[in-house]
Amino acid sequence: MPTYIERREKTDTALLETLVESLGVLLDLRLFNTLETMLTDEVTVDYTSLFGGEPHTASPKDVIYRWKESLCGFDATRHKLENIRVELKGQEATVKADATAIYFLHEHIWEGKGKYVFGCRFTAEGWKVRSLQFDFKSEKGTRDILEQAWALAEKKGKCDMSK
């Protein structure tokens, strides 16, 4: 019979795997209000390997707004994680996963692959994401559709673009 600590680690691992897998599903379904509840009060986001710039720390509302800007112009998106690995350290955890994002706009498809590192913290409401870093590896298709979709985000009306 497993010890309490072993059961707790297995439970926390399952909760963390579900947390990070849910981020992509909620983004794809445009369920931003639910997504916001899965983030800590401040979130550090690092997409520099894909877009350049610097990592930034923001409120969940600001992170969600940026995701709306970048995703709501697409006809559809599909985010998926594989090979999820969890490292628990008390009330902190690091979750690493191979990632694929596929974006659809009209007849165009863009696919990006890389690795995510999520920093997570256990809070009074359960596990939440406090940081995410994407390490971009490869792509298929043209990035032109990213800018086209960003320009369409407000026009398509698929998302409430208010903060």
mmCIF file of C-alpha atoms in Angstrom:
data_model
loop_
_atom_site.group_PDB
_atom_site.id
_atom_site.type_symbol
_atom_site.label_atom_id
_atom_site.label_comp_id
_atom_site.label_asym_id
_atom_site.label_seq_id
_atom_site.Cartn_x
_atom_site.Cartn_y
_atom_site.Cartn_z
ATOM 1 C CA MET A 1 0.000 0.000 0.000
ATOM 2 C CA PRO A 2 1.436 3.395 -0.976
ATOM 3 C CA THR A 3 2.257 5.860 1.765
ATOM 4 C CA TYR A 4 0.344 9.114 2.167
ATOM 5 C CA ILE A 5 3.222 11.019 0.560
ATOM 6 C CA GLU A 6 3.300 8.657 -2.436
ATOM 7 C CA ARG A 7 -0.479 9.002 -2.897
ATOM 8 C CA ARG A 8 -0.215 12.799 -2.569
ATOM 9 C CA GLU A 9 2.556 12.931 -5.189
ATOM 10 C CA LYS A 10 0.512 10.828 -7.616
ATOM 11 C CA THR A 11 -2.543 12.997 -6.998
ATOM 12 C CA ASP A 12 -0.590 16.233 -7.470
ATOM 13 C CA THR A 13 1.045 14.870 -10.626
ATOM 14 C CA ALA A 14 -2.376 14.055 -12.096
ATOM 15 C CA LEU A 15 -3.724 17.491 -11.137
ATOM 16 C CA LEU A 16 -0.726 19.244 -12.703
ATOM 17 C CA GLU A 17 -0.922 17.224 -15.920
ATOM 18 C CA THR A 18 -4.615 18.091 -16.187
ATOM 19 C CA LEU A 19 -3.906 21.762 -15.447
ATOM 20 C CA VAL A 20 -1.383 22.224 -18.251
ATOM 21 C CA GLU A 21 -3.348 20.107 -20.747
ATOM 22 C CA SER A 22 -6.435 22.195 -19.979
ATOM 23 C CA LEU A 23 -4.689 25.449 -20.886
ATOM 24 C CA GLY A 24 -4.530 24.501 -24.561
ATOM 25 C CA VAL A 25 -8.052 23.064 -24.667
ATOM 26 C CA LEU A 26 -9.517 26.176 -23.035
ATOM 27 C CA LEU A 27 -7.588 28.409 -25.452
ATOM 28 C CA ASP A 28 -8.887 26.397 -28.414
ATOM 29 C CA LEU A 29 -12.468 26.604 -27.100
ATOM 30 C CA ARG A 30 -12.026 30.332 -26.311
ATOM 31 C CA LEU A 31 -13.097 29.767 -22.691
ATOM 32 C CA PHE A 32 -11.011 32.655 -21.432
ATOM 33 C CA ASN A 33 -12.861 33.273 -18.147
ATOM 34 C CA THR A 34 -12.152 29.727 -16.996
ATOM 35 C CA LEU A 35 -8.580 29.992 -18.233
ATOM 36 C CA GLU A 36 -8.020 33.123 -16.161
ATOM 37 C CA THR A 37 -8.853 31.218 -12.950
ATOM 38 C CA MET A 38 -5.990 28.797 -13.648
ATOM 39 C CA LEU A 39 -3.321 31.508 -13.381
ATOM 40 C CA THR A 40 -1.690 33.029 -10.285
ATOM 41 C CA ASP A 41 -2.072 36.761 -9.535
ATOM 42 C CA GLU A 42 1.099 37.455 -11.528
ATOM 43 C CA VAL A 43 2.224 35.334 -14.465
ATOM 44 C CA THR A 44 5.593 35.414 -16.209
ATOM 45 C CA VAL A 45 5.262 34.649 -19.925
ATOM 46 C CA ASP A 46 8.210 33.924 -22.216
ATOM 47 C CA TYR A 47 7.622 33.469 -25.948
ATOM 48 C CA THR A 48 10.955 35.073 -26.879
ATOM 49 C CA SER A 49 12.205 32.041 -28.820
ATOM 50 C CA LEU A 50 9.215 32.423 -31.143
ATOM 51 C CA PHE A 51 8.624 36.181 -31.305
ATOM 52 C CA GLY A 52 11.744 37.833 -29.859
ATOM 53 C CA GLY A 53 11.440 40.554 -27.249
ATOM 54 C CA GLU A 54 11.706 39.932 -23.523
ATOM 55 C CA PRO A 55 9.809 37.759 -21.056
ATOM 56 C CA HIS A 56 7.173 39.763 -19.206
ATOM 57 C CA THR A 57 5.171 39.485 -16.016
ATOM 58 C CA ALA A 58 1.512 40.458 -16.109
ATOM 59 C CA SER A 59 -1.839 39.983 -14.421
ATOM 60 C CA PRO A 60 -4.040 37.103 -15.593
ATOM 61 C CA LYS A 61 -6.358 39.642 -17.293
ATOM 62 C CA ASP A 62 -3.459 41.052 -19.323
ATOM 63 C CA VAL A 63 -2.196 37.585 -20.269
ATOM 64 C CA ILE A 64 -5.693 36.574 -21.393
ATOM 65 C CA TYR A 65 -6.077 39.793 -23.402
ATOM 66 C CA ARG A 66 -2.823 39.087 -25.268
ATOM 67 C CA TRP A 67 -3.953 35.528 -25.977
ATOM 68 C CA LYS A 68 -7.256 36.876 -27.310
ATOM 69 C CA GLU A 69 -5.361 39.285 -29.577
ATOM 70 C CA SER A 70 -3.217 36.505 -30.980
ATOM 71 C CA LEU A 71 -5.822 33.723 -31.305
ATOM 72 C CA CYS A 72 -9.297 35.135 -31.893
ATOM 73 C CA GLY A 73 -8.719 35.962 -35.561
ATOM 74 C CA PHE A 74 -8.127 32.331 -36.500
ATOM 75 C CA ASP A 75 -10.857 30.048 -37.823
ATOM 76 C CA ALA A 76 -9.618 27.420 -35.352
ATOM 77 C CA THR A 77 -6.585 26.535 -33.262
ATOM 78 C CA ARG A 78 -5.380 23.244 -31.818
ATOM 79 C CA HIS A 79 -2.857 23.068 -28.979
ATOM 80 C CA LYS A 80 -1.609 19.744 -27.711
ATOM 81 C CA LEU A 81 0.981 18.552 -25.225
ATOM 82 C CA GLU A 82 2.809 15.245 -25.160
ATOM 83 C CA ASN A 83 5.461 13.637 -22.968
ATOM 84 C CA ILE A 84 4.399 15.601 -19.887
ATOM 85 C CA ARG A 85 6.913 15.437 -17.046
ATOM 86 C CA VAL A 86 6.229 16.758 -13.542
ATOM 87 C CA GLU A 87 8.823 17.732 -10.931
ATOM 88 C CA LEU A 88 7.275 18.410 -7.514
ATOM 89 C CA LYS A 89 9.010 20.479 -4.830
ATOM 90 C CA GLY A 90 6.584 21.093 -1.980
ATOM 91 C CA GLN A 91 4.073 23.717 -3.065
ATOM 92 C CA GLU A 92 5.994 24.461 -6.262
ATOM 93 C CA ALA A 93 6.182 22.343 -9.396
ATOM 94 C CA THR A 94 7.824 22.440 -12.794
ATOM 95 C CA VAL A 95 5.955 20.791 -15.643
ATOM 96 C CA LYS A 96 7.716 20.173 -18.969
ATOM 97 C CA ALA A 97 6.053 18.999 -22.169
ATOM 98 C CA ASP A 98 6.525 18.708 -25.910
ATOM 99 C CA ALA A 99 4.070 21.061 -27.589
ATOM 100 C CA THR A 100 2.385 21.421 -30.963
ATOM 101 C CA ALA A 101 0.201 24.362 -31.972
ATOM 102 C CA ILE A 102 -1.771 24.287 -35.225
ATOM 103 C CA TYR A 103 -3.504 27.459 -36.437
ATOM 104 C CA PHE A 104 -6.088 27.553 -39.228
ATOM 105 C CA LEU A 105 -7.003 30.649 -41.266
ATOM 106 C CA HIS A 106 -8.959 30.312 -44.491
ATOM 107 C CA GLU A 107 -7.008 27.836 -46.638
ATOM 108 C CA HIS A 108 -3.776 28.327 -44.679
ATOM 109 C CA ILE A 109 -2.365 26.235 -41.850
ATOM 110 C CA TRP A 110 0.590 27.066 -39.617
ATOM 111 C CA GLU A 111 2.093 24.507 -37.238
ATOM 112 C CA GLY A 112 4.671 25.284 -34.586
ATOM 113 C CA LYS A 113 6.488 22.777 -32.396
ATOM 114 C CA GLY A 114 8.587 23.187 -29.313
ATOM 115 C CA LYS A 115 8.779 22.572 -25.606
ATOM 116 C CA TYR A 116 6.911 24.218 -22.752
ATOM 117 C CA VAL A 117 8.122 24.708 -19.221
ATOM 118 C CA PHE A 118 5.338 25.651 -16.807
ATOM 119 C CA GLY A 119 6.046 26.915 -13.312
ATOM 120 C CA CYS A 120 3.155 26.022 -11.020
ATOM 121 C CA ARG A 121 2.248 26.876 -7.442
ATOM 122 C CA PHE A 122 -0.184 25.283 -5.027
ATOM 123 C CA THR A 123 -2.625 27.922 -3.741
ATOM 124 C CA ALA A 124 -5.745 27.936 -1.565
ATOM 125 C CA GLU A 125 -7.681 27.257 -4.804
ATOM 126 C CA GLY A 126 -5.407 24.401 -5.889
ATOM 127 C CA TRP A 127 -2.600 24.244 -8.447
ATOM 128 C CA LYS A 128 -2.167 27.287 -10.712
ATOM 129 C CA VAL A 129 0.275 28.337 -13.423
ATOM 130 C CA ARG A 130 2.664 31.119 -12.363
ATOM 131 C CA SER A 131 4.974 31.046 -15.401
ATOM 132 C CA LEU A 132 5.185 29.600 -18.868
ATOM 133 C CA GLN A 133 8.095 29.488 -21.252
ATOM 134 C CA PHE A 134 7.918 28.207 -24.805
ATOM 135 C CA ASP A 135 11.116 26.972 -26.452
ATOM 136 C CA PHE A 136 10.382 27.092 -30.197
ATOM 137 C CA LYS A 137 11.894 24.276 -32.303
ATOM 138 C CA SER A 138 10.294 24.121 -35.767
ATOM 139 C CA GLU A 139 7.415 25.224 -37.956
ATOM 140 C CA LYS A 140 5.476 24.271 -41.086
ATOM 141 C CA GLY A 141 3.568 26.766 -43.154
ATOM 142 C CA THR A 142 3.904 30.507 -43.311
ATOM 143 C CA ARG A 143 3.951 32.851 -40.345
ATOM 144 C CA ASP A 144 2.119 35.391 -42.494
ATOM 145 C CA ILE A 145 -1.155 33.960 -41.233
ATOM 146 C CA LEU A 146 -0.240 34.973 -37.673
ATOM 147 C CA GLU A 147 -0.255 38.653 -38.581
ATOM 148 C CA GLN A 148 -3.362 38.247 -40.751
ATOM 149 C CA ALA A 149 -5.236 36.642 -37.860
ATOM 150 C CA TRP A 150 -4.117 39.336 -35.421
ATOM 151 C CA ALA A 151 -5.577 41.954 -37.757
ATOM 152 C CA LEU A 152 -8.866 40.011 -37.894
ATOM 153 C CA ALA A 153 -9.245 39.371 -34.153
ATOM 154 C CA GLU A 154 -11.614 42.263 -33.421
ATOM 155 C CA LYS A 155 -13.378 42.152 -36.802
ATOM 156 C CA LYS A 156 -14.392 38.512 -36.494
ATOM 157 C CA GLY A 157 -16.158 39.151 -33.202
ATOM 158 C CA LYS A 158 -15.392 35.652 -31.884
ATOM 159 C CA CYS A 159 -14.036 37.035 -28.615
ATOM 160 C CA ASP A 160 -14.954 39.835 -26.275
ATOM 161 C CA MET A 161 -11.820 41.936 -26.692
ATOM 162 C CA SER A 162 -12.438 44.068 -23.608
ATOM 163 C CA LYS A 163 -10.159 43.439 -20.631
#
